[in-house]
PDB file of C-alpha atoms in Angstrom:
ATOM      1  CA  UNK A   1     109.501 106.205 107.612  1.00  0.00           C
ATOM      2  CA  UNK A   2     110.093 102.823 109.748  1.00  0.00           C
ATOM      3  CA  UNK A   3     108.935  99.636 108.397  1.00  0.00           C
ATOM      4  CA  UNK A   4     107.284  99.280 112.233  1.00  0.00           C
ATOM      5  CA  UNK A   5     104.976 101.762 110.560  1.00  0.00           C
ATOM      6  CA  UNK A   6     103.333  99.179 107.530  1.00  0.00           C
ATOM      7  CA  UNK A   7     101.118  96.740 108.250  1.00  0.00           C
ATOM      8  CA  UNK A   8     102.843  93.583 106.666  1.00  0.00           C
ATOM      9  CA  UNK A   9      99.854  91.995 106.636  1.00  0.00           C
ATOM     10  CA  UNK A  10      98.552  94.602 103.863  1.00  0.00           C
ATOM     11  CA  UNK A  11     101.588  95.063 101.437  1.00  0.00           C
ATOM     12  CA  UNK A  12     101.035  95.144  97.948  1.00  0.00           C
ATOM     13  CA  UNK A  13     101.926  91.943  96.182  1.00  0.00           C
ATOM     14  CA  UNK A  14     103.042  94.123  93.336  1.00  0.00           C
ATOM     15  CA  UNK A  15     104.347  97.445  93.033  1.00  0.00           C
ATOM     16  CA  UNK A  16     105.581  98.652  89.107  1.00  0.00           C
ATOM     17  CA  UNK A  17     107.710 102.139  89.531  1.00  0.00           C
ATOM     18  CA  UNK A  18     108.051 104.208  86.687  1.00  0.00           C
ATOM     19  CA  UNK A  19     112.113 105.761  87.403  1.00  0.00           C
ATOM     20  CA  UNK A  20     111.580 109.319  85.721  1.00  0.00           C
ATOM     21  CA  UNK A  21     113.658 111.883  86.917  1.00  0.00           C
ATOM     22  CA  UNK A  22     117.590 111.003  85.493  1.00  0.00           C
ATOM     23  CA  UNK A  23     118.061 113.606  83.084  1.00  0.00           C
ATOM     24  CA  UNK A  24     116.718 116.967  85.500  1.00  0.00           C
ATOM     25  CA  UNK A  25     118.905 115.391  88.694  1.00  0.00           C
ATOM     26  CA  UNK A  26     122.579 115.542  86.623  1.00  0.00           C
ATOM     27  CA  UNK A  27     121.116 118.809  84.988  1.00  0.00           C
ATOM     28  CA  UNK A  28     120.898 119.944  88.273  1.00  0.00           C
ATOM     29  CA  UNK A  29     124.830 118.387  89.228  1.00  0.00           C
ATOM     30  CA  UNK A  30     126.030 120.235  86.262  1.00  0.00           C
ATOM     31  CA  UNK A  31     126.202 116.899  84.483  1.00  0.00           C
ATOM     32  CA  UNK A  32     125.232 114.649  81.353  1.00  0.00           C
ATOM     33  CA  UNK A  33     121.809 113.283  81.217  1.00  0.00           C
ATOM     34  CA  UNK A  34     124.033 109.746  81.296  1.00  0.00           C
ATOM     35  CA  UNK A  35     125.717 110.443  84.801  1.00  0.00           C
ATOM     36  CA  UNK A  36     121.858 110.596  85.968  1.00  0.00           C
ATOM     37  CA  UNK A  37     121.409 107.179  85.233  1.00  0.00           C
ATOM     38  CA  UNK A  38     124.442 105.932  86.097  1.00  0.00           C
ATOM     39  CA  UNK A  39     123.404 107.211  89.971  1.00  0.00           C
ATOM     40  CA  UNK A  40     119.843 105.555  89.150  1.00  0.00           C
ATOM     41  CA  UNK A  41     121.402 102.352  89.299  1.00  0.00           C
ATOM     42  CA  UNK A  42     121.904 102.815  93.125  1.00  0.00           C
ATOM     43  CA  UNK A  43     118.300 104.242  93.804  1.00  0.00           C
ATOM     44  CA  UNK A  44     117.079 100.398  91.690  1.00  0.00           C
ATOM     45  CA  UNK A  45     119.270  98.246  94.348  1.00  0.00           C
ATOM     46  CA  UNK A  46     118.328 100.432  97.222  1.00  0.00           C
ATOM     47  CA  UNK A  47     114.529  99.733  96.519  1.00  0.00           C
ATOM     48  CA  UNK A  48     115.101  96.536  95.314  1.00  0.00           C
ATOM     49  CA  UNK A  49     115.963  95.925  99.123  1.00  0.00           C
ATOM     50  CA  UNK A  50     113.143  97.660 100.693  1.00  0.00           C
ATOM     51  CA  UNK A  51     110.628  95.744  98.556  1.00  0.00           C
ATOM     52  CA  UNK A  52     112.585  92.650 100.118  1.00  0.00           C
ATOM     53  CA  UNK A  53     111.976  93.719 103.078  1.00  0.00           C
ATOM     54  CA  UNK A  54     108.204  94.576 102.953  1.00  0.00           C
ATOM     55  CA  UNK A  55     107.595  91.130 101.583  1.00  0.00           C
ATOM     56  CA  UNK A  56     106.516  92.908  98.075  1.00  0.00           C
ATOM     57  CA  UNK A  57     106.756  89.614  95.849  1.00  0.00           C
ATOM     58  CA  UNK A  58     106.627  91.563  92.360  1.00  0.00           C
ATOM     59  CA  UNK A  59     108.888  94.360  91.390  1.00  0.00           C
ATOM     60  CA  UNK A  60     108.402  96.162  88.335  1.00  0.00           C
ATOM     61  CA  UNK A  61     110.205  98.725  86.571  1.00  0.00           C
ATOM     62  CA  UNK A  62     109.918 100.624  83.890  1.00  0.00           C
ATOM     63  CA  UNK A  63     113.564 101.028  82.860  1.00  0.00           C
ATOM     64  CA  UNK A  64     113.622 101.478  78.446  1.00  0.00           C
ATOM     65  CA  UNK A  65     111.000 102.620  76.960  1.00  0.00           C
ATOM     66  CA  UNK A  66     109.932 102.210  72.620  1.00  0.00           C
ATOM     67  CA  UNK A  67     110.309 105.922  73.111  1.00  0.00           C
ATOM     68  CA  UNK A  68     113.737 106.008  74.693  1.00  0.00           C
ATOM     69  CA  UNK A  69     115.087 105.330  71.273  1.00  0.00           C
ATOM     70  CA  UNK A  70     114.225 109.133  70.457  1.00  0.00           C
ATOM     71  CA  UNK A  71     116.999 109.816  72.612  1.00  0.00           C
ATOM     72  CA  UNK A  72     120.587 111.348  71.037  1.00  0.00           C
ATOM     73  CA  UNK A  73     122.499 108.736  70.047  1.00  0.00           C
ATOM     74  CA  UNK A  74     125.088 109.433  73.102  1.00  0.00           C
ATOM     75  CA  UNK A  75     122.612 108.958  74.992  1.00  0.00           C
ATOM     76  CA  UNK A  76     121.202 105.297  73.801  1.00  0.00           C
ATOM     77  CA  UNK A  77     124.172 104.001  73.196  1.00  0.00           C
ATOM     78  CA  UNK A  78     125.209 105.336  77.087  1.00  0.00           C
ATOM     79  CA  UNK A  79     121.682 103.361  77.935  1.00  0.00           C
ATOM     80  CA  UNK A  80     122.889 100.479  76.276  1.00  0.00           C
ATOM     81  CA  UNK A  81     126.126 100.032  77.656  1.00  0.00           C
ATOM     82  CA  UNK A  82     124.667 100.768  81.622  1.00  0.00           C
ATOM     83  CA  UNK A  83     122.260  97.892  80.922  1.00  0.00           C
ATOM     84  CA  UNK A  84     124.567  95.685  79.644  1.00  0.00           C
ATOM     85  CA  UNK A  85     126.940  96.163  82.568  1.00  0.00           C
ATOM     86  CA  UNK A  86     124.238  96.685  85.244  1.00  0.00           C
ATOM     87  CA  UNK A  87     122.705  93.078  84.373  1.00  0.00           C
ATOM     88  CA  UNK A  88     126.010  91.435  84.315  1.00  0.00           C
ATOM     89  CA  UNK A  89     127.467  92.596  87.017  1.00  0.00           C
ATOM     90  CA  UNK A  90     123.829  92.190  89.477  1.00  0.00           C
ATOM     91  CA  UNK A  91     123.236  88.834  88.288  1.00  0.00           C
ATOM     92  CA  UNK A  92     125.040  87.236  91.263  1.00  0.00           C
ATOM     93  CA  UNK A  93     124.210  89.352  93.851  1.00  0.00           C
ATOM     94  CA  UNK A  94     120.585  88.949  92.635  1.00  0.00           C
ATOM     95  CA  UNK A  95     120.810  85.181  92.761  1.00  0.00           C
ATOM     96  CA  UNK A  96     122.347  85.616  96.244  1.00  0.00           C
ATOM     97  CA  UNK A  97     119.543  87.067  97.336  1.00  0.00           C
ATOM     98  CA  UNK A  98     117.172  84.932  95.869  1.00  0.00           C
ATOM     99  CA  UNK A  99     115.638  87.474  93.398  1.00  0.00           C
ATOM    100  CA  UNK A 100     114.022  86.102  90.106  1.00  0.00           C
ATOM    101  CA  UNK A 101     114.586  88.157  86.954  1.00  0.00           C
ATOM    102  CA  UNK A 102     112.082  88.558  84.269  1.00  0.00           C
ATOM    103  CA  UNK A 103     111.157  91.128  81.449  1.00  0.00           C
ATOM    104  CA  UNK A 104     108.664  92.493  79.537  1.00  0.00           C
ATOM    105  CA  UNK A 105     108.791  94.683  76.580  1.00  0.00           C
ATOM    106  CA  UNK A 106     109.941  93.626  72.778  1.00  0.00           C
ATOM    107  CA  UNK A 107     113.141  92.081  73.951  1.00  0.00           C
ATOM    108  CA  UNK A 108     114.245  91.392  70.140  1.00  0.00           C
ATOM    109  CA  UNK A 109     114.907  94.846  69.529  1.00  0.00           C
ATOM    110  CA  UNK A 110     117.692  95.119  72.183  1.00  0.00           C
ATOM    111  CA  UNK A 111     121.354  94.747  71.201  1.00  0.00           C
ATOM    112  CA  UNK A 112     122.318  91.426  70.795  1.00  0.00           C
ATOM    113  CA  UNK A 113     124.611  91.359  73.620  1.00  0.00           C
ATOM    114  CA  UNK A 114     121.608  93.188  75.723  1.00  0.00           C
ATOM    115  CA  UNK A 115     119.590  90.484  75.227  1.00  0.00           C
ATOM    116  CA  UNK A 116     122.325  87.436  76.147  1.00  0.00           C
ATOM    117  CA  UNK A 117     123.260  89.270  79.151  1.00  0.00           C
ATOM    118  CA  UNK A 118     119.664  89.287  80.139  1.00  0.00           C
ATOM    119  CA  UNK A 119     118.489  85.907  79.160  1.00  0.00           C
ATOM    120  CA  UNK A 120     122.088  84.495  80.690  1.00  0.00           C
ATOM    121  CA  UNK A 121     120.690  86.598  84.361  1.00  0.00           C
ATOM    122  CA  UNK A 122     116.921  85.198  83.595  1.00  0.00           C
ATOM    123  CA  UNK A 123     117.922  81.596  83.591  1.00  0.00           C
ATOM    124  CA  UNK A 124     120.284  81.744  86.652  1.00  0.00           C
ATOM    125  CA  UNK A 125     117.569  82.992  88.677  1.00  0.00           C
ATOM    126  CA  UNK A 126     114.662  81.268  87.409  1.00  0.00           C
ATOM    127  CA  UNK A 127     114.093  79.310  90.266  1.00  0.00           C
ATOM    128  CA  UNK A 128     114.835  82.028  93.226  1.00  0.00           C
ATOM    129  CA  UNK A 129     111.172  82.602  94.802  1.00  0.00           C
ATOM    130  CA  UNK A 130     112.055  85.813  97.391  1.00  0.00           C
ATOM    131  CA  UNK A 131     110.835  88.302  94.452  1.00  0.00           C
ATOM    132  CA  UNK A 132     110.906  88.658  90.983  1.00  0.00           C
ATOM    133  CA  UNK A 133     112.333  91.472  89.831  1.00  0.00           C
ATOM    134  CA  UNK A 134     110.675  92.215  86.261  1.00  0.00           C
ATOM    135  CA  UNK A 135     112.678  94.801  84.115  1.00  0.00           C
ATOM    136  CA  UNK A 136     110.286  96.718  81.364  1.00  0.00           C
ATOM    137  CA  UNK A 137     112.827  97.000  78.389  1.00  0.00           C
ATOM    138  CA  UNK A 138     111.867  98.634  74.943  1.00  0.00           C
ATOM    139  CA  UNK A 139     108.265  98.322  76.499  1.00  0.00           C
ATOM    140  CA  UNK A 140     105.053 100.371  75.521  1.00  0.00           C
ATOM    141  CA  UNK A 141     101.943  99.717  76.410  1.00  0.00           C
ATOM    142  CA  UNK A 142     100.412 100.335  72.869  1.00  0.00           C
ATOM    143  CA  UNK A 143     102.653  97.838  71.623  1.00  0.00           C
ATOM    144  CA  UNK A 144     101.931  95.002  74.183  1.00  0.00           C
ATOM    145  CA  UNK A 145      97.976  95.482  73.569  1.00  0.00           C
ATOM    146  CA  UNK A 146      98.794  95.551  69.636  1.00  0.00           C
ATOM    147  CA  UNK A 147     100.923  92.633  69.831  1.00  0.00           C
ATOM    148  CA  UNK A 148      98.165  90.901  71.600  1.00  0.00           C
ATOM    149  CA  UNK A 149      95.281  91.793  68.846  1.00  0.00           C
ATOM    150  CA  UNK A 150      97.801  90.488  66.163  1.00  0.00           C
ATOM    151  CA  UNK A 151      98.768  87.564  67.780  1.00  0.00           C
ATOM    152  CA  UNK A 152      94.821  86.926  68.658  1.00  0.00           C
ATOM    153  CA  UNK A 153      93.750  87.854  64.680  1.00  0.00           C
ATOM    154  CA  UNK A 154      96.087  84.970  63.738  1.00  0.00           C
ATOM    155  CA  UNK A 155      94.551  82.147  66.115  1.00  0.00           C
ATOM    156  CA  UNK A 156      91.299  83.405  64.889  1.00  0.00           C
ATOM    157  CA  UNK A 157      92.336  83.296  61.089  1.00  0.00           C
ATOM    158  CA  UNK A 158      93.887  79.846  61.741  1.00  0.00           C
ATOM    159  CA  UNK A 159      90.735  78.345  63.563  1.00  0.00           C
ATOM    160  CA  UNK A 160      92.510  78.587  66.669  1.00  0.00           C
ATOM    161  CA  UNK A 161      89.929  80.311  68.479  1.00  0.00           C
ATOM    162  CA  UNK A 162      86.306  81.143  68.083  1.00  0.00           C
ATOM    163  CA  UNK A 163      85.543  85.096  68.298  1.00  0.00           C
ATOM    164  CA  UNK A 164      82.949  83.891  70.937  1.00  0.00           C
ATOM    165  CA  UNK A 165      85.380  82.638  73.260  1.00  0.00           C
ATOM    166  CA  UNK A 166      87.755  85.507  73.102  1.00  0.00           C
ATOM    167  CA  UNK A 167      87.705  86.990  76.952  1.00  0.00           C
ATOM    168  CA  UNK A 168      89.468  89.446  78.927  1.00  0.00           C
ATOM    169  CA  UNK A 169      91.179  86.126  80.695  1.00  0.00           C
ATOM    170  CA  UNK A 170      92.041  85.314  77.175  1.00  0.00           C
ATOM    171  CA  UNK A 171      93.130  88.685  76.052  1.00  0.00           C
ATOM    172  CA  UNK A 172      95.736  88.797  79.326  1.00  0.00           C
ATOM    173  CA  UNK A 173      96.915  85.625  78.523  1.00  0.00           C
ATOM    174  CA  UNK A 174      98.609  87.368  75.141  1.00  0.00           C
ATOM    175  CA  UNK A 175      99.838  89.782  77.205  1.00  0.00           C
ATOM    176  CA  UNK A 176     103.944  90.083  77.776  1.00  0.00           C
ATOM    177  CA  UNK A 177     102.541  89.776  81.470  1.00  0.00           C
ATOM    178  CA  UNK A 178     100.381  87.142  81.567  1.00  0.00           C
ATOM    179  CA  UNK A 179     102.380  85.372  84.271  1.00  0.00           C
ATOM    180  CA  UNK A 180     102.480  88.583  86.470  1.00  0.00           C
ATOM    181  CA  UNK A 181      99.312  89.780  88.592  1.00  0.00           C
ATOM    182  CA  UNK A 182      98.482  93.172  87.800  1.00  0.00           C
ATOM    183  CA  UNK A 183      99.921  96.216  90.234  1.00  0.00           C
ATOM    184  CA  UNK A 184      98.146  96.860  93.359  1.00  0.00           C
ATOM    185  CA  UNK A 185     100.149 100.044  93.607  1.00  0.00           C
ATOM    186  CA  UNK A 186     102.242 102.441  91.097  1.00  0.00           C
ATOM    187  CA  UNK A 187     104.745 105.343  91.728  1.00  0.00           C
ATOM    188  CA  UNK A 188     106.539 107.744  89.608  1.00  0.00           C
ATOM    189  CA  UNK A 189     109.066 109.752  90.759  1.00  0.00           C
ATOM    190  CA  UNK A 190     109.870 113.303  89.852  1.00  0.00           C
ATOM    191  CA  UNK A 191     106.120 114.993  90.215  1.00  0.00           C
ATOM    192  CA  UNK A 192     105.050 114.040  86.752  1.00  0.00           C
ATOM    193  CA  UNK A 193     101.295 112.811  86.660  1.00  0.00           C
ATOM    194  CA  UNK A 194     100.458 110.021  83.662  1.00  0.00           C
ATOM    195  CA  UNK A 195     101.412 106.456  82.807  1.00  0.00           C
ATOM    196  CA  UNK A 196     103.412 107.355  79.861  1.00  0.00           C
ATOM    197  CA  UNK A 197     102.545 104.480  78.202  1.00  0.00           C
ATOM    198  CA  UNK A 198     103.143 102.153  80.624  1.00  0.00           C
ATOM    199  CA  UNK A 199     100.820  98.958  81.717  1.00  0.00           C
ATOM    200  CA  UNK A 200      97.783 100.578  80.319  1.00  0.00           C
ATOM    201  CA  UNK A 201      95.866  97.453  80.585  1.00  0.00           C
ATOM    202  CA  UNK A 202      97.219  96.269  83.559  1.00  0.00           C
ATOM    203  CA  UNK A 203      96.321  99.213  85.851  1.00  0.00           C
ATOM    204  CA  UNK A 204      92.790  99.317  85.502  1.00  0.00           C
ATOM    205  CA  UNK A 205      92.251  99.274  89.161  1.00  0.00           C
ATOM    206  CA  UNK A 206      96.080 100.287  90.774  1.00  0.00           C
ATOM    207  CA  UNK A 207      96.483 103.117  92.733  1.00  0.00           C
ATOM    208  CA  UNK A 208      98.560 105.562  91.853  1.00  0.00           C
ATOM    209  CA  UNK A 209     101.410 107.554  93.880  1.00  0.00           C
ATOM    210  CA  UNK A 210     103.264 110.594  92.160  1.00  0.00           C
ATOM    211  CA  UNK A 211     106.025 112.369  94.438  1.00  0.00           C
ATOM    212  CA  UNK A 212     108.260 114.897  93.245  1.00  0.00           C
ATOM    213  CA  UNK A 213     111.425 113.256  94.696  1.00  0.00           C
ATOM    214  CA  UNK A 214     113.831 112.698  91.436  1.00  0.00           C
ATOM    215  CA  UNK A 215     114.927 108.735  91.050  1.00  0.00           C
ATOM    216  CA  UNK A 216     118.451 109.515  91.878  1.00  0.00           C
ATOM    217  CA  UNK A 217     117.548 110.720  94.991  1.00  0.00           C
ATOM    218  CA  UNK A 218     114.658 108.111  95.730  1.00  0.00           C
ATOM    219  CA  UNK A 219     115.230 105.246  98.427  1.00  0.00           C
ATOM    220  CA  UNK A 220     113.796 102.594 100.098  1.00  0.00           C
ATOM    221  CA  UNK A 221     112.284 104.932 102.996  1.00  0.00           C
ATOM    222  CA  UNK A 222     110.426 106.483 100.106  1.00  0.00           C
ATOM    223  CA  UNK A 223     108.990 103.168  98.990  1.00  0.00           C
ATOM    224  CA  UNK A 224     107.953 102.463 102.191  1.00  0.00           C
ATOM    225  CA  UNK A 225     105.817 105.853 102.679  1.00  0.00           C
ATOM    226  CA  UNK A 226     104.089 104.669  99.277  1.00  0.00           C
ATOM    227  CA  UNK A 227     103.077 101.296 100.787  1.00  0.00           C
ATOM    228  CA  UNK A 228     101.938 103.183 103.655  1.00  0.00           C
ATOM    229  CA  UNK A 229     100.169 105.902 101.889  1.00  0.00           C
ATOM    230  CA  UNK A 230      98.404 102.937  99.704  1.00  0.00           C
ATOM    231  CA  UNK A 231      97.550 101.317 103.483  1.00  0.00           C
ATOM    232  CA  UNK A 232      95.660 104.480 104.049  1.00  0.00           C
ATOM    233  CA  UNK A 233      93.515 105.002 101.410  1.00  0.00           C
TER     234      UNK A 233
END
């Protein structure tokens, strides 16, 4: 797939990508689940660089689920460390290229030294307008909408807001995405077909795209013949 194929007139503005596929890839190699992410890390700057390309200005991915903490302990604590390391060591290279970093998810319940490297990336590239680049870290879905009923209850307990007035605008607005338009378009990798809990309320109206290709071996070509399958719908 050439990017003389898309229309560039018709890209998505925002594309969210759930990565599944790690763990079966190094199975395959013979390996640790771990060594599966560790070669998922190229597949992330490799489509980070496509979407650049196709003008995509929102990037999201689903890279740590609430569930991911089910995991073996090896394994998490293997997560961690990649996360830590990846952030750290992208930051400049994502400034560079004028890529804005943001996140979504319950961010408190990361590692302390998860969420400095992460807030230290966010702030150097708050102002970088190419693309923003929004991680989805100890996210669920169930948890975002839950968060936003609770935090809604208490406005309405405190006289903050009138039951009347509360609307699906209003509703977004407690959303962990509030400042993100919802996805156009949404892929997983690795021929698995739900959301696994994953912008629930957000994807109303996205269209989906499920290909078998595993994330380790998924590349920006493969983004692009998702944009162009959406084009021809």
């Amino acid at each position: 797939m050439e990017i003389s194929q898309i229309d560039l007139s018709r890209v998505p503005e925002h594309v969210a990508i759930i990565m599944d596929g790690n763990g079966r890839w190094a199975k395959q190699q013979g390996e640790m689940r771990l060594f599966g992410h560790n070669i998922g890390v190229e597949s992330v700057r490799k489509t980070l660089k496509a979407a650049q390309q196709l003008k995509v200005k929102y990037l999201t991915l689903y890279a740590f689920s609430t569930e991911n903490w089910n995991r073996q302990k090896e394994e998490e604590d293997g997560l961690m460390e990649l996360l830590v390391n990846t952030i750290a060591g992208e930051a400049d290279e994502l400034h560079a290229s004028g890529v804005r970093l943001a996140a979504i998810g319950d961010i408190t319940g990361l590692p302390a030294s998860c969420q400095c490297e992460l807030q230290e990336a966010i702030k150097k590239t708050q102002e970088n307008t190419t693309i923003t680049l929004v991680l989805a870290l100890n996210y669920s879905a169930r948890w975002e909408i839950m968060n936003a009923v609770k935090n809604i209850a208490q406005e309405v307990k405190q006289n903050n807001i009138d039951t009347d007035l509360i609307t699906e605008e209003l509703f977004q607005a407690h959303l962990s995405t509030k400042d993100i338009p919802d996805p156009e378009l949404l892929i997983r990798t690795s021929g698995e077909h739900r959301l696994s809990n994953f912008l629930l309320w957000q994807a109303a109206y996205t269209e989906f795209y499920f290909t078998p290709v595993l994330w380790p071996d998924f590349t920006g070509e493969h983004l692009m013949e998702a944009v162009y399958d959406f084009q021809n719908r």
